[in-house]
PDB file of C-alpha atoms in Angstrom:
ATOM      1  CA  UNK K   9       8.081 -12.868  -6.660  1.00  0.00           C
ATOM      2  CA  UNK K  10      11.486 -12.866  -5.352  1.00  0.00           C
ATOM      3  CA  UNK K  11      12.999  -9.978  -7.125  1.00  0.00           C
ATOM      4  CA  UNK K  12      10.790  -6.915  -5.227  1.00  0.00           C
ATOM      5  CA  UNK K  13      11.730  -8.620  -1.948  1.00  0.00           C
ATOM      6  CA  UNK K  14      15.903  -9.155  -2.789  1.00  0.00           C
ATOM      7  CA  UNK K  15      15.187  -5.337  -4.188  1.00  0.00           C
ATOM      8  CA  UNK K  16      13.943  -4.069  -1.271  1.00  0.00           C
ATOM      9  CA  UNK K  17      16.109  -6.150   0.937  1.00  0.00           C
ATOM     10  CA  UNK K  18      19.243  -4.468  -0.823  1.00  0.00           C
ATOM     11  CA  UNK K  19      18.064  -1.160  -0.738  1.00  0.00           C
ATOM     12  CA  UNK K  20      17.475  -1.554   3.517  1.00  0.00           C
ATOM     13  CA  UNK K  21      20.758  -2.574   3.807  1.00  0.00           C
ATOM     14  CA  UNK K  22      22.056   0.078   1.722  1.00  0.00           C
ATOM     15  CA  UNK K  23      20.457   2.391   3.538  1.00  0.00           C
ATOM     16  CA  UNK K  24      21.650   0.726   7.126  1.00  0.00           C
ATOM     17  CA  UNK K  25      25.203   0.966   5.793  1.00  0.00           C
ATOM     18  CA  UNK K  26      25.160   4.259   4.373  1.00  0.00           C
ATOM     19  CA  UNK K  27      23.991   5.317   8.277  1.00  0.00           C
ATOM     20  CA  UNK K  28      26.755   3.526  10.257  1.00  0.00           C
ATOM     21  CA  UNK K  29      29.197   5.314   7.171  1.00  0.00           C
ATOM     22  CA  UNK K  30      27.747   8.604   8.013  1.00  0.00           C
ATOM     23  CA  UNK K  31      27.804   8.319  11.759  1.00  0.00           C
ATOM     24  CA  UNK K  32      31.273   6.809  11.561  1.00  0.00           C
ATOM     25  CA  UNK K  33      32.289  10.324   9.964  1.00  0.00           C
ATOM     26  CA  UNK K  34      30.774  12.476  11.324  1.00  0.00           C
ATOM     27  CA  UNK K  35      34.128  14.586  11.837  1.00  0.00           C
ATOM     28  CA  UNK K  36      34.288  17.458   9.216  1.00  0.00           C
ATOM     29  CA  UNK K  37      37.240  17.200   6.898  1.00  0.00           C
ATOM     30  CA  UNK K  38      38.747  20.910   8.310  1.00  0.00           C
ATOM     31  CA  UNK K  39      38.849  18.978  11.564  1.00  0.00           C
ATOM     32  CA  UNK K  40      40.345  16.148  10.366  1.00  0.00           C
ATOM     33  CA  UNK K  41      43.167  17.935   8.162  1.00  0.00           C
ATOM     34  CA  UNK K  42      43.725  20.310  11.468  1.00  0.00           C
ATOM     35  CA  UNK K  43      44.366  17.090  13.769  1.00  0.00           C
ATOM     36  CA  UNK K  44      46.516  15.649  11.404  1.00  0.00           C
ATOM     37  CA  UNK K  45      48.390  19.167  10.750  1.00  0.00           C
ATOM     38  CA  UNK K  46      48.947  19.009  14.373  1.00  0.00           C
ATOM     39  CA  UNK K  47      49.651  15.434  14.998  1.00  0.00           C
ATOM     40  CA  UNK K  48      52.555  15.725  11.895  1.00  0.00           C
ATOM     41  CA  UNK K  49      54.021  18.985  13.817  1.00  0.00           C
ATOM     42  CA  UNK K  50      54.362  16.698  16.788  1.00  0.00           C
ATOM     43  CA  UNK K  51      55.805  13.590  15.325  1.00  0.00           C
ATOM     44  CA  UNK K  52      58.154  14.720  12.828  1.00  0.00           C
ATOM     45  CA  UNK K  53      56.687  15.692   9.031  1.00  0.00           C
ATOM     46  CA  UNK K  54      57.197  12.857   7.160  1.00  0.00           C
ATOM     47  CA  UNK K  55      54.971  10.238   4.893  1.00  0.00           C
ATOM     48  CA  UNK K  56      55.363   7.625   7.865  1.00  0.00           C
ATOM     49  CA  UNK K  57      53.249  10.485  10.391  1.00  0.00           C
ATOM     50  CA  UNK K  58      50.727  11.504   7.572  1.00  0.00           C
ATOM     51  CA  UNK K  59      49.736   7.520   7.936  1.00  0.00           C
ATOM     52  CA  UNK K  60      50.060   7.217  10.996  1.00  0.00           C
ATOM     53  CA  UNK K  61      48.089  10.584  12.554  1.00  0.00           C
ATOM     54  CA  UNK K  62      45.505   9.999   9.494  1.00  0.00           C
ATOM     55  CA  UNK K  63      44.799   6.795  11.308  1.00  0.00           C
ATOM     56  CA  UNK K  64      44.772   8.108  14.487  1.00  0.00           C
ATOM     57  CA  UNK K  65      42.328  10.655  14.157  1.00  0.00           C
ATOM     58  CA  UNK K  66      40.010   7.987  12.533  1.00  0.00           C
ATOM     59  CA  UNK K  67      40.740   6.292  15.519  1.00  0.00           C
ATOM     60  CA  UNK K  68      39.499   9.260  17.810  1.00  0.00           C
ATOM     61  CA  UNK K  69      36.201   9.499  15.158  1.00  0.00           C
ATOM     62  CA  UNK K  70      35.471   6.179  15.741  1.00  0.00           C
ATOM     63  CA  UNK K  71      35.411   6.168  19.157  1.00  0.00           C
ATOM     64  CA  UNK K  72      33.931   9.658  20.135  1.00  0.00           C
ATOM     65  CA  UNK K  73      31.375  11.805  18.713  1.00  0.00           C
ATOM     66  CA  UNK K  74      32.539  15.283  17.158  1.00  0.00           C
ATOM     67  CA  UNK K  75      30.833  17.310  19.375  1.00  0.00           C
ATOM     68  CA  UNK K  76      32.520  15.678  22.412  1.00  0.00           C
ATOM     69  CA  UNK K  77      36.046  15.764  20.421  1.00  0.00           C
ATOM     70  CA  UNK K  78      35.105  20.080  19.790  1.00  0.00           C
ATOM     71  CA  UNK K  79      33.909  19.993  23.734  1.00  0.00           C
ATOM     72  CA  UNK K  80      37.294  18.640  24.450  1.00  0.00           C
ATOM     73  CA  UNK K  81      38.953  20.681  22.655  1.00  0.00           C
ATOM     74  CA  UNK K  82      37.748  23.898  23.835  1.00  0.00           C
ATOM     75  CA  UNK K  83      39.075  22.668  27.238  1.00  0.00           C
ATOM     76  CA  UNK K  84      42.257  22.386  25.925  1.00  0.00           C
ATOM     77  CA  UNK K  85      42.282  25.565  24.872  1.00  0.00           C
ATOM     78  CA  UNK K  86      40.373  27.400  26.832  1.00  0.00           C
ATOM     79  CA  UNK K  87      42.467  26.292  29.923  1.00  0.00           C
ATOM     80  CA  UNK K  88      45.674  27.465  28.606  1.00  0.00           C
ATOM     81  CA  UNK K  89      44.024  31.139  29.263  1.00  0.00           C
ATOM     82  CA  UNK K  90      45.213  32.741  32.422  1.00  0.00           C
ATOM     83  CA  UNK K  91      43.098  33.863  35.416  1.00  0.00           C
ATOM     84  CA  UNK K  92      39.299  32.919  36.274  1.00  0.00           C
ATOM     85  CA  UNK K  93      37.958  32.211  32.722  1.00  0.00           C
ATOM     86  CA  UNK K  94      40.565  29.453  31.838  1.00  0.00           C
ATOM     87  CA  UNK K  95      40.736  28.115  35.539  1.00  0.00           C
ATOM     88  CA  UNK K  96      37.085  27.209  35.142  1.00  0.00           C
ATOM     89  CA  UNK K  97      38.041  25.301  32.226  1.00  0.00           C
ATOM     90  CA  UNK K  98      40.559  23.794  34.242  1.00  0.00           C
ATOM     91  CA  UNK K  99      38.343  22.680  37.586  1.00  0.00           C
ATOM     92  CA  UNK K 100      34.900  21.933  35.634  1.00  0.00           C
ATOM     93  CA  UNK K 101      33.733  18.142  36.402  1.00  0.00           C
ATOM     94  CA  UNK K 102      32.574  18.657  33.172  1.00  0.00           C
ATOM     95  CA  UNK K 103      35.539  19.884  31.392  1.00  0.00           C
ATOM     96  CA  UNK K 104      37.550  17.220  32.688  1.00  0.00           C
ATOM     97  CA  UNK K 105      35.401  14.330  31.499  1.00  0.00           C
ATOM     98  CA  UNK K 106      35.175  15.652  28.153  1.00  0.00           C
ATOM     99  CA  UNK K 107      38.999  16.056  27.994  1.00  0.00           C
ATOM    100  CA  UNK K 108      39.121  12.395  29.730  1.00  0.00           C
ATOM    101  CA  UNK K 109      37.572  10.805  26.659  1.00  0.00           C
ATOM    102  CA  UNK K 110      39.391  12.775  24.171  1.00  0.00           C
ATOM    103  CA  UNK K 111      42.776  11.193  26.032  1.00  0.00           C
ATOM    104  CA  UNK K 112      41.477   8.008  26.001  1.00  0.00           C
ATOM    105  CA  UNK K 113      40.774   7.927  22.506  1.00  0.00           C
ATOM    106  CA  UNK K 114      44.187   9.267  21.902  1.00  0.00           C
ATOM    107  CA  UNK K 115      45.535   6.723  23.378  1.00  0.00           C
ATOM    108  CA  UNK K 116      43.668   4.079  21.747  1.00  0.00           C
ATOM    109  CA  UNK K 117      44.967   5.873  18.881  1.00  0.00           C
ATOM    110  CA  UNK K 118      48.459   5.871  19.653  1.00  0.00           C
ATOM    111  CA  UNK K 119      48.374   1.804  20.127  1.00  0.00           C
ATOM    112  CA  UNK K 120      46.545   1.477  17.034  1.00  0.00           C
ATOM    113  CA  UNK K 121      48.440   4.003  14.683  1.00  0.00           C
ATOM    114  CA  UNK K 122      52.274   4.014  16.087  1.00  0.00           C
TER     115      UNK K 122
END
């Protein structure tokens, strides 16, 4: 009598676990190899910074959904763009928050991963 309830028991929490997995990366591997690309450019290319920016963009995943990391980063680029379009990226309440988190993950990231 057992056995269909440790079955279905197992499969529940296979299923709960497969979720959390799937929210947990939820960052699309182009995005991750891009952040890392970046990350190595900026902290020298060696096998030390592929560790250490690999971690820290599974930092950033873990602690902010992609479509507030690809909000963010629009703001960062968008506000390098001169004149009225890119100063509205720069003086949006909006903008700024979502550029707030992505820094604070970073940072996280940077105590975790360096």
């Amino acid at each position: 009598m057992l056995g269909p309830i440790v079955a279905a028991l197992a499969v529940l929490a296979a299923t709960s676990m497969g979720a959390r997995a799937e929210e947990a990366n939820d960052y699309p591997t182009s995005a991750r190899a891009e952040y890392v690309f970046g990350c190595m450019k900026a902290n020298g290319e060696t096998r030390q910074s592929i560790e250490q920016c690999s971690c820290s963009i599974d930092v950033v995943a873990s602690i902010i959904p992609y479509d507030r990391y690809v909000t963010a980063e629009t703001v960062l680029s968008m506000s390098q763009v001169r004149g009225n379009l890119g100063g509205e990226f720069r003086s949006s309440e909006q903008a700024s928050n979502a550029l707030n988190d992505l820094r604070r993950a970073q940072a996280e990231a940077e105590v975790r991963c360096f």
